[in-house]
PDB file of C-alpha atoms in Angstrom:
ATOM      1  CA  UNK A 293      58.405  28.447   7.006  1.00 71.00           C
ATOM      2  CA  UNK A 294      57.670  28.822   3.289  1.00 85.00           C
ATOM      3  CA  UNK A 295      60.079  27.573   0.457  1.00 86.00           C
ATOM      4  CA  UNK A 296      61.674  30.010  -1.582  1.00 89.00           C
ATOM      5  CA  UNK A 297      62.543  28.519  -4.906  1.00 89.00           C
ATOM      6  CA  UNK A 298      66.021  29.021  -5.674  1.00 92.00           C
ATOM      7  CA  UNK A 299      65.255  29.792  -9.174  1.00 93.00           C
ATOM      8  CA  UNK A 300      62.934  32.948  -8.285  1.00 93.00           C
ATOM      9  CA  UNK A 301      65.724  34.063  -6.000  1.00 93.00           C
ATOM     10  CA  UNK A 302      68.370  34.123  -8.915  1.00 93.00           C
ATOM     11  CA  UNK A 303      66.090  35.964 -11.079  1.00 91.00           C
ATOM     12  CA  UNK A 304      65.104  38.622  -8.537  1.00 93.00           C
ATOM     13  CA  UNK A 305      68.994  38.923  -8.311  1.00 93.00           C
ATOM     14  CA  UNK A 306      69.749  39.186 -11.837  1.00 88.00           C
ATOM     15  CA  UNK A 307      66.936  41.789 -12.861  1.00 87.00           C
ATOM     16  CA  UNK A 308      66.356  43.859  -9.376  1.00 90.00           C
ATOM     17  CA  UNK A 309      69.368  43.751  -8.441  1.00 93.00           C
ATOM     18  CA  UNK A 310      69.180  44.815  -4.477  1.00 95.00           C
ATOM     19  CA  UNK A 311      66.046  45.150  -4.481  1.00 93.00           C
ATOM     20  CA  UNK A 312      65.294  42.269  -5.761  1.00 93.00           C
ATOM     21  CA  UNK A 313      67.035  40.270  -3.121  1.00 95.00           C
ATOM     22  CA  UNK A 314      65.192  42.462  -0.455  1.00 95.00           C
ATOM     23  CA  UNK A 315      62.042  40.942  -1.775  1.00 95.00           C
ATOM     24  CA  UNK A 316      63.474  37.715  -1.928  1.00 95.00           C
ATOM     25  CA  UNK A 317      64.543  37.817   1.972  1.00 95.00           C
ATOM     26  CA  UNK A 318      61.241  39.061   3.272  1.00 95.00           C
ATOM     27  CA  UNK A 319      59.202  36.794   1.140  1.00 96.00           C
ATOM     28  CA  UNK A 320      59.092  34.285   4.477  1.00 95.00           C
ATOM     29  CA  UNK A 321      57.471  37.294   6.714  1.00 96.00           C
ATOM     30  CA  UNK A 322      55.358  38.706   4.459  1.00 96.00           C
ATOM     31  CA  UNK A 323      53.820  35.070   3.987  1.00 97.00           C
ATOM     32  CA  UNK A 324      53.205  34.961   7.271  1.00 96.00           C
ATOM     33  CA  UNK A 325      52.066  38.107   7.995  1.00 97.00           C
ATOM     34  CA  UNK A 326      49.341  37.655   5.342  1.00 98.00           C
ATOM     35  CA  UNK A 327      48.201  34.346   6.233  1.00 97.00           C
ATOM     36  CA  UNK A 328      47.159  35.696   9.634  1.00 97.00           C
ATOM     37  CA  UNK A 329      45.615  38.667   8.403  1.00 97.00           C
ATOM     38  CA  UNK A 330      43.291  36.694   5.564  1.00 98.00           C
ATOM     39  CA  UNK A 331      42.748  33.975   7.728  1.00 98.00           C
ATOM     40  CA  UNK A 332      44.176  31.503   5.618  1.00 98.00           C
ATOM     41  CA  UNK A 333      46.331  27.964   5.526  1.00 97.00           C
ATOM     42  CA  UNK A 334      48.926  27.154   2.822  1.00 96.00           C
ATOM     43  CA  UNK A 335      47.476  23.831   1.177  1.00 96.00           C
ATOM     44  CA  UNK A 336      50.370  23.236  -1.186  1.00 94.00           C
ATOM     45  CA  UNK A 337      53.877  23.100  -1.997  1.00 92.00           C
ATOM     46  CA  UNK A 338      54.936  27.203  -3.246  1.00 92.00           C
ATOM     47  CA  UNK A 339      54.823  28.120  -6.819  1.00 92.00           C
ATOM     48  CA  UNK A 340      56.735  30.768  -8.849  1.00 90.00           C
ATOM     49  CA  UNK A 341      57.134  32.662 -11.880  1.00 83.00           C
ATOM     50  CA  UNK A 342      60.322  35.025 -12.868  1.00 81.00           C
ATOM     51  CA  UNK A 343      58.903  37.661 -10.582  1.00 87.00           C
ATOM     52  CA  UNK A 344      56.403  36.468  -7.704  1.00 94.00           C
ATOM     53  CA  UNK A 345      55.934  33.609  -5.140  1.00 96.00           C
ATOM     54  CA  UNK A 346      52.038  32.115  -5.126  1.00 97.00           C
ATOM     55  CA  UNK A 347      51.017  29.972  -2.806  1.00 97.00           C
ATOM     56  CA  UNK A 348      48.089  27.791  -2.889  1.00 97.00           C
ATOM     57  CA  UNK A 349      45.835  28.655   0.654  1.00 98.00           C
ATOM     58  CA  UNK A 350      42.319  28.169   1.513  1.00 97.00           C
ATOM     59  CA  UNK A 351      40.133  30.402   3.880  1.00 96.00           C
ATOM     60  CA  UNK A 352      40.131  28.530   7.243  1.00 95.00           C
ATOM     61  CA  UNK A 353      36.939  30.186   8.306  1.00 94.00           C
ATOM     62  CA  UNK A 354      35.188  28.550   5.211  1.00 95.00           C
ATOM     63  CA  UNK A 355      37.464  26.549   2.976  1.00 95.00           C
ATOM     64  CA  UNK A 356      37.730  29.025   0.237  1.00 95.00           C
ATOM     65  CA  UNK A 357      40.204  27.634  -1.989  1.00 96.00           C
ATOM     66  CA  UNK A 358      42.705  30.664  -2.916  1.00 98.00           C
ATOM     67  CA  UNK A 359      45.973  31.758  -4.184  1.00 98.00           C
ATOM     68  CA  UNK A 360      48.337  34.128  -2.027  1.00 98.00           C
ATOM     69  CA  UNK A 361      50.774  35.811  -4.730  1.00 98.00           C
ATOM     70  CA  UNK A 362      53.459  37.894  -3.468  1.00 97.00           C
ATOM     71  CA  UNK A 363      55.614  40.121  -6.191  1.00 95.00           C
ATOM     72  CA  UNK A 364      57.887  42.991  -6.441  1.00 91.00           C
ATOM     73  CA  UNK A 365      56.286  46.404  -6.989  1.00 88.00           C
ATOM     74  CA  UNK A 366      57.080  47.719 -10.187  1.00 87.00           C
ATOM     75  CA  UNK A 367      55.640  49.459 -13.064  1.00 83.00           C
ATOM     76  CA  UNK A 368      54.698  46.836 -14.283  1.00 83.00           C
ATOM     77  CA  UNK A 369      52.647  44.557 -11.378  1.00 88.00           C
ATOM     78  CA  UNK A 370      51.589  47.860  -9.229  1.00 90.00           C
ATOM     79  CA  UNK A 371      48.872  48.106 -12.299  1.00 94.00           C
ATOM     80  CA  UNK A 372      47.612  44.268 -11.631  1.00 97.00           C
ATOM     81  CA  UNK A 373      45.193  44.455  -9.053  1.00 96.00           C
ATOM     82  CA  UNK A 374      43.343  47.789 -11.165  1.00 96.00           C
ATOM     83  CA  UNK A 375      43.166  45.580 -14.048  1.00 97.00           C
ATOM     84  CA  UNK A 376      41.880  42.635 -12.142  1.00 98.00           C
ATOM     85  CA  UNK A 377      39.010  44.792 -10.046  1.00 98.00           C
ATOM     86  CA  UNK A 378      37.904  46.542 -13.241  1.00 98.00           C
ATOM     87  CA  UNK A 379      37.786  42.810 -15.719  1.00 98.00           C
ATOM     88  CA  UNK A 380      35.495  41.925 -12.621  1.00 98.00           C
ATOM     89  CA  UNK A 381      36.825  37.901 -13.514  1.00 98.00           C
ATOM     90  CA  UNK A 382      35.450  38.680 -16.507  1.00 98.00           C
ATOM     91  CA  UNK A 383      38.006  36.337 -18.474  1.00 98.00           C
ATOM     92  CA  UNK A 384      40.731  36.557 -15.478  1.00 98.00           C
ATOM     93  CA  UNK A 385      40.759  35.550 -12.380  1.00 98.00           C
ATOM     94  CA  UNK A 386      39.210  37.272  -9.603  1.00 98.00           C
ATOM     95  CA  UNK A 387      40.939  39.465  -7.703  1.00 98.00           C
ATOM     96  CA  UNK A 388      39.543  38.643  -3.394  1.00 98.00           C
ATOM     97  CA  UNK A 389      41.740  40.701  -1.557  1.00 97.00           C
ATOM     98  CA  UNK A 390      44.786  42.627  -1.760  1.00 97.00           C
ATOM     99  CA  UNK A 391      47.385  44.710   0.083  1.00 97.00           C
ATOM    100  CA  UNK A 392      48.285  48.008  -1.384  1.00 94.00           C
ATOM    101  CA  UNK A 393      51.313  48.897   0.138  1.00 94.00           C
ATOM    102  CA  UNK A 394      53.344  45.531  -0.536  1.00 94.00           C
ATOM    103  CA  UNK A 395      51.367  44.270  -3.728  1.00 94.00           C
ATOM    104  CA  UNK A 396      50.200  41.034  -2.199  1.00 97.00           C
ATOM    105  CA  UNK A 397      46.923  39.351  -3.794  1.00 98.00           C
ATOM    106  CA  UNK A 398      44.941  37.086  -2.902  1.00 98.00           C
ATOM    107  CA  UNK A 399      42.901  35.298  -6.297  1.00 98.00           C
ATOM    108  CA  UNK A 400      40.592  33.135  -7.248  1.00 98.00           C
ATOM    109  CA  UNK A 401      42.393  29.579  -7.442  1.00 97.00           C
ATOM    110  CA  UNK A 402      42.672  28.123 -11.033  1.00 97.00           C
ATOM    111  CA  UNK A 403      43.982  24.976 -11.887  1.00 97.00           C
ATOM    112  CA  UNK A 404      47.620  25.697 -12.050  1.00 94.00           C
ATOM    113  CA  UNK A 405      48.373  21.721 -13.011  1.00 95.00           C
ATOM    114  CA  UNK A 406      46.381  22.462 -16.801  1.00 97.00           C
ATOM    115  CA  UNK A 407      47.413  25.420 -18.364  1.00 98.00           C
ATOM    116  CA  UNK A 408      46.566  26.038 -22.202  1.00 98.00           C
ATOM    117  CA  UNK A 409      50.259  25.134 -22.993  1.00 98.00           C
ATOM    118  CA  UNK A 410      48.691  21.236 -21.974  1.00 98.00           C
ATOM    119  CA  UNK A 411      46.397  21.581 -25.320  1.00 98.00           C
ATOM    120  CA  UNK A 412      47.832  19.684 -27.938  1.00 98.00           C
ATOM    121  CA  UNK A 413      46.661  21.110 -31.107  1.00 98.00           C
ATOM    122  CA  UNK A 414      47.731  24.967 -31.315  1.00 97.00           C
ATOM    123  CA  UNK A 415      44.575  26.216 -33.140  1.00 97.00           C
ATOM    124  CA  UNK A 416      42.557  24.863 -30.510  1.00 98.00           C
ATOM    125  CA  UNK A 417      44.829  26.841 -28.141  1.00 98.00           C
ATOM    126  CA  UNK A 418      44.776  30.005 -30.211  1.00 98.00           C
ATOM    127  CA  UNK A 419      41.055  29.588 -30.312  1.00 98.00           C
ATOM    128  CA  UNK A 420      40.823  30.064 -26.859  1.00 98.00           C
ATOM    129  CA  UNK A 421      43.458  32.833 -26.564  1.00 98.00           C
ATOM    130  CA  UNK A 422      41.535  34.924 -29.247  1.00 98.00           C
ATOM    131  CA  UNK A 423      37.924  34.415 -27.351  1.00 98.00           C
ATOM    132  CA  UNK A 424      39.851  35.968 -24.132  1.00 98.00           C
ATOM    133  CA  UNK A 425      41.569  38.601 -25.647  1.00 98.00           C
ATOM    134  CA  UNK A 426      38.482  39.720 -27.393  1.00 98.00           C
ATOM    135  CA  UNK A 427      36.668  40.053 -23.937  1.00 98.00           C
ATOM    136  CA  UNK A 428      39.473  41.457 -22.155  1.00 98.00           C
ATOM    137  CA  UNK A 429      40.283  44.364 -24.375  1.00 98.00           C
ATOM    138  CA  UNK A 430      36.798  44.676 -24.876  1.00 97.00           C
ATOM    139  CA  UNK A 431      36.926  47.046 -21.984  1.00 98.00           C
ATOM    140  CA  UNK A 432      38.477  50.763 -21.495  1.00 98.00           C
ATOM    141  CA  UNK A 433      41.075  51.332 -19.636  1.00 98.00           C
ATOM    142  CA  UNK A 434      40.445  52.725 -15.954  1.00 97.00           C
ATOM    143  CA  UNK A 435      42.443  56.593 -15.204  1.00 94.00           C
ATOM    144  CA  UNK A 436      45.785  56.571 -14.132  1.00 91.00           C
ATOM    145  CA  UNK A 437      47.015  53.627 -15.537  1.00 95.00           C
ATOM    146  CA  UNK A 438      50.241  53.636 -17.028  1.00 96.00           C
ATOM    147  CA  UNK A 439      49.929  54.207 -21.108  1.00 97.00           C
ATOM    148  CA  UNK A 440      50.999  52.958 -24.034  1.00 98.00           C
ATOM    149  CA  UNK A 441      51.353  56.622 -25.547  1.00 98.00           C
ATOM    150  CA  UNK A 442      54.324  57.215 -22.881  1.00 97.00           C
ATOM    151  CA  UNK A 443      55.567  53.816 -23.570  1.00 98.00           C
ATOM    152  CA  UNK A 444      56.256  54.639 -27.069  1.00 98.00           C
ATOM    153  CA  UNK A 445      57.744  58.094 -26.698  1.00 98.00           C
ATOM    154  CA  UNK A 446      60.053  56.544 -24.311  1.00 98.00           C
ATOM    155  CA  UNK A 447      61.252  53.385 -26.960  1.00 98.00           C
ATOM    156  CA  UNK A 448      61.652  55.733 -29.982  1.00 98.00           C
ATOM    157  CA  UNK A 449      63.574  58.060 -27.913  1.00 98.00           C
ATOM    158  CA  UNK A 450      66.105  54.963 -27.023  1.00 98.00           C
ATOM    159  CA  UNK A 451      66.164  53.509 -30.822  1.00 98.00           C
ATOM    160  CA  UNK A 452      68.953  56.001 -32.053  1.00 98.00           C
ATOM    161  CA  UNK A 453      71.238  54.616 -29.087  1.00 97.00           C
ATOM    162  CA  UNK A 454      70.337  50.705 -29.075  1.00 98.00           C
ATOM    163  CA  UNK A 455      71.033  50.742 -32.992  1.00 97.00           C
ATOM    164  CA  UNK A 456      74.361  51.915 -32.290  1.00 97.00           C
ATOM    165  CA  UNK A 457      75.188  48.727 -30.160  1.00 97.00           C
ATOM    166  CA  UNK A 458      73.740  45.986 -32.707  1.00 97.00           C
ATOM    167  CA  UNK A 459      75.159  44.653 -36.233  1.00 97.00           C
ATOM    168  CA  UNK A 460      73.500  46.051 -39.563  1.00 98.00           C
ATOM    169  CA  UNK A 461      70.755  44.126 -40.339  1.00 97.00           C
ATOM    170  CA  UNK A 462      69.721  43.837 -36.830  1.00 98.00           C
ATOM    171  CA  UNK A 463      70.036  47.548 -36.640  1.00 98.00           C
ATOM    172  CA  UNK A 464      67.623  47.653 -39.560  1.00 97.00           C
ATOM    173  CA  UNK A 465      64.704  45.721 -37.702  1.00 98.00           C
ATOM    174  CA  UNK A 466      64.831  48.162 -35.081  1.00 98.00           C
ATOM    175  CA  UNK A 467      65.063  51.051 -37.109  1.00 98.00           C
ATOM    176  CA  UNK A 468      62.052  49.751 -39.206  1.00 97.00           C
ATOM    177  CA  UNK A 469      59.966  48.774 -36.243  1.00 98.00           C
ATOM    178  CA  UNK A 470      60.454  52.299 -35.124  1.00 98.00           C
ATOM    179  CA  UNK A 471      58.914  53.887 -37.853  1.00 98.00           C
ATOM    180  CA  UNK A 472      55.862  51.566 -37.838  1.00 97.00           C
ATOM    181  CA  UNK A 473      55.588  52.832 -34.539  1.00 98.00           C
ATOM    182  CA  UNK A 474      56.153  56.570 -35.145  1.00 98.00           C
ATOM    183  CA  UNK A 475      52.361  55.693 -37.885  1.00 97.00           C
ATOM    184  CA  UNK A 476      50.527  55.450 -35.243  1.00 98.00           C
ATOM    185  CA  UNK A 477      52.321  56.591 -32.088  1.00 97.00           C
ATOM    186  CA  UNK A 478      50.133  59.372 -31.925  1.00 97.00           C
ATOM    187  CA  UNK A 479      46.729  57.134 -31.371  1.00 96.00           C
ATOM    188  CA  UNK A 480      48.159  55.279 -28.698  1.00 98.00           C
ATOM    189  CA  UNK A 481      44.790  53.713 -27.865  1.00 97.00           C
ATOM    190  CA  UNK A 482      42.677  53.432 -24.761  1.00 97.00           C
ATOM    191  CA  UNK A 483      41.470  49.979 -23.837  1.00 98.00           C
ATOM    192  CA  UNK A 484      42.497  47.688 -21.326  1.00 98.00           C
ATOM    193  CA  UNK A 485      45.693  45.436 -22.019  1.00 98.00           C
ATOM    194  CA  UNK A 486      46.964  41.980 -20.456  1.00 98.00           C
ATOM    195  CA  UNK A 487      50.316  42.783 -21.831  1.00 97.00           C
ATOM    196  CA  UNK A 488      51.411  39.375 -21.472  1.00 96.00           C
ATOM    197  CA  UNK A 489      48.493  36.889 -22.868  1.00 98.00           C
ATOM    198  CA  UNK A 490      50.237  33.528 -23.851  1.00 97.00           C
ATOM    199  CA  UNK A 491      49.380  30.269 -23.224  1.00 98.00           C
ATOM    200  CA  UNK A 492      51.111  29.480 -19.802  1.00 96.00           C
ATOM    201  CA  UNK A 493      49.300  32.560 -18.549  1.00 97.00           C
ATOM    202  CA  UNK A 494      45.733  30.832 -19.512  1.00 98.00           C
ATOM    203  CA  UNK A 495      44.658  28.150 -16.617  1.00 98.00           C
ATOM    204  CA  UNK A 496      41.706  26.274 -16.637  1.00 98.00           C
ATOM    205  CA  UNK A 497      39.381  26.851 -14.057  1.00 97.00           C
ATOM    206  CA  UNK A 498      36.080  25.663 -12.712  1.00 95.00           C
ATOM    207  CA  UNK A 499      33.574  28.810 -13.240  1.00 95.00           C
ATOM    208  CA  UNK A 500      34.710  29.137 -17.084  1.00 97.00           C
ATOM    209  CA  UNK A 501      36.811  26.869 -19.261  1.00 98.00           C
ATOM    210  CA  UNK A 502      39.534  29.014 -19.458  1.00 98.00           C
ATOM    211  CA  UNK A 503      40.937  32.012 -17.359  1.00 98.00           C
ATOM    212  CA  UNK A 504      43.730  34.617 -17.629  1.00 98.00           C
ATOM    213  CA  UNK A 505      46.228  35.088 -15.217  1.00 98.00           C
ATOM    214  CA  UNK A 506      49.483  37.528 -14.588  1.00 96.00           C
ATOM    215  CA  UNK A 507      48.290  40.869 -16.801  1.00 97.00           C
ATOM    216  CA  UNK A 508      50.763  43.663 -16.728  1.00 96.00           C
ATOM    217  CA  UNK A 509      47.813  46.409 -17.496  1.00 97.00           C
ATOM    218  CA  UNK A 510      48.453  49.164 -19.330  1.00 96.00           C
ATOM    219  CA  UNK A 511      45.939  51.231 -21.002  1.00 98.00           C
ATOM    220  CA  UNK A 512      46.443  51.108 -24.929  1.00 98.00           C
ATOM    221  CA  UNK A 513      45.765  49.813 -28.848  1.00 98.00           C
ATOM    222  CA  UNK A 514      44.788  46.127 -28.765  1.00 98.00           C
ATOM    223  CA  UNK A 515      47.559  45.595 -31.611  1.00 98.00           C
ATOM    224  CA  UNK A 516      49.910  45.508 -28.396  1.00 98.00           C
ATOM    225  CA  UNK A 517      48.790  42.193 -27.154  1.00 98.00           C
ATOM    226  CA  UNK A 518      49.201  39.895 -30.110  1.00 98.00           C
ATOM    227  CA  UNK A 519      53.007  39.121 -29.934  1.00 98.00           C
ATOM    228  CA  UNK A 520      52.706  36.472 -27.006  1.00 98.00           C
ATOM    229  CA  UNK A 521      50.601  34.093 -28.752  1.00 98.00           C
ATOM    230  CA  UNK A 522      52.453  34.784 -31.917  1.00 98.00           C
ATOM    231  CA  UNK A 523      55.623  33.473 -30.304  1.00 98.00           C
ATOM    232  CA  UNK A 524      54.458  30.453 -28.589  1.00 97.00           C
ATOM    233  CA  UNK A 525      55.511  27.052 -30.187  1.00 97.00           C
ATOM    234  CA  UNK A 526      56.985  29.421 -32.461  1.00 98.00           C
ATOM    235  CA  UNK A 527      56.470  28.546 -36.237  1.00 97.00           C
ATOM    236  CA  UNK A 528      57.183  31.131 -39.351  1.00 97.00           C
ATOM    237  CA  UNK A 529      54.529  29.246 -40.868  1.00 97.00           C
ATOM    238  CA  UNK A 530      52.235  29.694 -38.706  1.00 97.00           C
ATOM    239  CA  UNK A 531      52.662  33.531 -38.336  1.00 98.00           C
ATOM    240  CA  UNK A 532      50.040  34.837 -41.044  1.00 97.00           C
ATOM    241  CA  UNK A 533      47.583  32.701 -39.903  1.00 97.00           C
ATOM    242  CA  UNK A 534      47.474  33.295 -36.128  1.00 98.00           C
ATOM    243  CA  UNK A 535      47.756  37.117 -36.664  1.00 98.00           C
ATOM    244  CA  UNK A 536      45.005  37.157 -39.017  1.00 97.00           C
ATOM    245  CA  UNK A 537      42.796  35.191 -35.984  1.00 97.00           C
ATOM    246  CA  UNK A 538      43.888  37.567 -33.323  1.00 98.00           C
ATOM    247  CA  UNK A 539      43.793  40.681 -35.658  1.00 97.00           C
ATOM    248  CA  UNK A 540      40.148  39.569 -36.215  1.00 96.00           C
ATOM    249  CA  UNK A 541      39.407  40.366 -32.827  1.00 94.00           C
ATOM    250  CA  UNK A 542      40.889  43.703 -32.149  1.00 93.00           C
ATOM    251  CA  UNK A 543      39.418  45.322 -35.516  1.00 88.00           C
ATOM    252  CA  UNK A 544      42.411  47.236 -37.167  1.00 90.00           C
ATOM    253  CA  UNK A 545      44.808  44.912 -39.039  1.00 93.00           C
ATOM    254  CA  UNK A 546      47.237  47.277 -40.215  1.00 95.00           C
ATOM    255  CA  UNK A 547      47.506  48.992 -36.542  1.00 96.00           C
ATOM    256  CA  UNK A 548      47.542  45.782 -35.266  1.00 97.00           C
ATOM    257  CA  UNK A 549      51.073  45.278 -37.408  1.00 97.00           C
ATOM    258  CA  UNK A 550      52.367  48.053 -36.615  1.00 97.00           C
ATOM    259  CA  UNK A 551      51.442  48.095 -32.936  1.00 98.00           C
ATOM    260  CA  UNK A 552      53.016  44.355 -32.770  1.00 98.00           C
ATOM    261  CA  UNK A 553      56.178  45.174 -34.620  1.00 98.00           C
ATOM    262  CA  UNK A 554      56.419  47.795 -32.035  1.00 98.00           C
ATOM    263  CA  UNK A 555      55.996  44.897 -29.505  1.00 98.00           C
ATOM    264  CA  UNK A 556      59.158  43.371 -31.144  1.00 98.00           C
ATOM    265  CA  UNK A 557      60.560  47.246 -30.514  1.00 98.00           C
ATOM    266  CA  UNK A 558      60.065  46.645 -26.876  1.00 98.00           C
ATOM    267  CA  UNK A 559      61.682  43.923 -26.354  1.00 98.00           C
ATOM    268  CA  UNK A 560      64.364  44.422 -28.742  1.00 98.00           C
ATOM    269  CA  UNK A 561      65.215  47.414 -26.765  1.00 98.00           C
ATOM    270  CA  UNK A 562      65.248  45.186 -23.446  1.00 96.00           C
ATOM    271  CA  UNK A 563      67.804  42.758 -25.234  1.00 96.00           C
ATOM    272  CA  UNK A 564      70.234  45.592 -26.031  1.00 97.00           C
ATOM    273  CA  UNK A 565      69.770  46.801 -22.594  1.00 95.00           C
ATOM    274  CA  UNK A 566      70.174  43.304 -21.327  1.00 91.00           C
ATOM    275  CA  UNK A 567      73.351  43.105 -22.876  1.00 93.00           C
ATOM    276  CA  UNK A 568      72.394  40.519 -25.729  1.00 93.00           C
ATOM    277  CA  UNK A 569      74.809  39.785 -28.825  1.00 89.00           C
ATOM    278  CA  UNK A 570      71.708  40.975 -30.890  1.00 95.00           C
ATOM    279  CA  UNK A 571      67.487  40.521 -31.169  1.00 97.00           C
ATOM    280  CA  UNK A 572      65.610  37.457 -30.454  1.00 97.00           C
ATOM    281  CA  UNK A 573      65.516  35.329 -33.973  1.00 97.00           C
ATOM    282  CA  UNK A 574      62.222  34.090 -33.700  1.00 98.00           C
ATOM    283  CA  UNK A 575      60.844  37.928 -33.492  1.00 98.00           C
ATOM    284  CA  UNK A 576      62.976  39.057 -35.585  1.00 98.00           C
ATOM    285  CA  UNK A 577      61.027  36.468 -37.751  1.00 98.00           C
ATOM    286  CA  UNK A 578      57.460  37.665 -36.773  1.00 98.00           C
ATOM    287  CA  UNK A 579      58.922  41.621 -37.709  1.00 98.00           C
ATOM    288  CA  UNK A 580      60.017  40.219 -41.392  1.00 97.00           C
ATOM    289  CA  UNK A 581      57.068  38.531 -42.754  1.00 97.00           C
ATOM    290  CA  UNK A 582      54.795  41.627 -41.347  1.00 97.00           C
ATOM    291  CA  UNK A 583      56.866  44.113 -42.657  1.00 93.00           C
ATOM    292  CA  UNK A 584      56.513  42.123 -45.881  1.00 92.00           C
ATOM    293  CA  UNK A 585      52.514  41.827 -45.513  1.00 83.00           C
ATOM    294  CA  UNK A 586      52.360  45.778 -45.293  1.00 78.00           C
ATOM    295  CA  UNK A 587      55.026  46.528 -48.234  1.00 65.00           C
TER     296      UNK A 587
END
């Protein structure tokens, strides 16, 4: 019998609501059902993130260390394994196996005990965060995949709304990270996005250095994936510098500002729907001082 954290439970709960607790429930099964079908033997205690259960396994025919990772199918992780088969490991993990009707993967297994959040000094960090992201959205996005274009469309359609329900000036940050959107809304872009690249979702591993882990793909402008690694160990002074480093990479600066502050949009938009007294400070910090580089 596995060991469903408590903690993944309550957020399956709080953001799936009944659904989420289905999940939750058959989690035990599915484990099982999965390590007789790949052949494999847990090796490890569980491990979890806010939406899936991974546990470590190796192959008993051969001793193939893996990773089983089980997660809720949503808009968001049905898009995973594509990503993962067309990167190739190329700067991610390597997709081995994986179940199409329940979302189940089995990966490559990293060193989950050293992520990049164990690197002391943060330009080192964002160093290695900029080589991967270069590589990563070095390639196009595969057909089908869900896009930023409709992404867009769909958060300046809820700004007039959301505004309503915040005070003034926060109000004015989402108003103003709508129109940088609206600039370039209509070139939504067509590469291949992590969605999520920050430093606990960088493991070292043994065939490269470093190695990404958890993408959300969606097919869009490289300007979307900068936010992440703006926010970690958050510091306004550090803001300029690490966009300019990351910017570097994807090309466009200016669409890269707008394309961020329309990261800040996104989850701005969650917040309200969340029901949250108002936006997150530190973005709303990361929205000011690039609204003020492009004024």
């Amino acid at each position: 019998m596995i060991h469903v954290p408590e903690e993944l439970a309550a957020s399956q709960a709080k953001y799936n609501g009944e659904a989420g607790r289905a999940f939750v429930a058959a989690l035990p099964e599915r484990a099982e059902e999965f390590l007789g079908r790949w052949g494999l033997r847990v090796t490890g205690p569980s491990m979890y993130g806010m939406a899936s259960l991974v546990l470590p396994v190796e192959r008993a025919a051969d001793g193939t260390r893996a990773a089983l990772k089980m997660q809720i199918l949503d808009d968001e992780t049905e898009g995973e394994p594509i990503g993962l088969r067309v990167w190739d490991g190329a700067g991610v993990v390597r997709l081995l196996d994986h179940d199409a009707a329940t979302g189940t993967m089995l990966l490559e297994r990293l060193d989950e005990a050293r992520p990049l959040t164990s690197v002391a000094d943060t330009r080192e960090a964002l160093d290695v965060v900029a080589g991967l992201l270069a590589r990563l959205v070095a390639v196009p996005a595969p057909q089908g995949l869900r896009g930023l274009g409709d992404i867009a469309a769909g958060m300046l359609a809820e700004v007039p709304g959301a505004a309503e329900r915040l005070d003034a000036e926060d109000a004015a940050v989402l108003r103003d990270c709508a129109a940088a959107v609206r600039e370039v809304a209509g070139e939504p872009g067509d590469r291949l996005l992590h969605w999520d690249l920050h430093l606990g979702n960088i493991l070292a591993a043994e065939r490269e250095p470093w190695l990404a882990i958890d993408p959300k793909p969606l097919a869009g402008d490289p300007g979307f994936d900068l936010l992440p690694a703006l926010l970690d160990r958050f510091d306004p002074d550090d803001v300029l510098w690490r966009f300019d480093l990351l910017a570097e990479v994807v090309g466009d600066r200016e669409r890269a500002v707008a394309w961020t502050l329309g990261r800040v949009l996104q989850n701005g938009l969650w917040d309200v729907e969340d029901g949250e007294d108002g936006l997150d400070e530190e973005q709303v910090e990361v929205a000011r001082i690039l609204r003020e580089r492009r004024a």
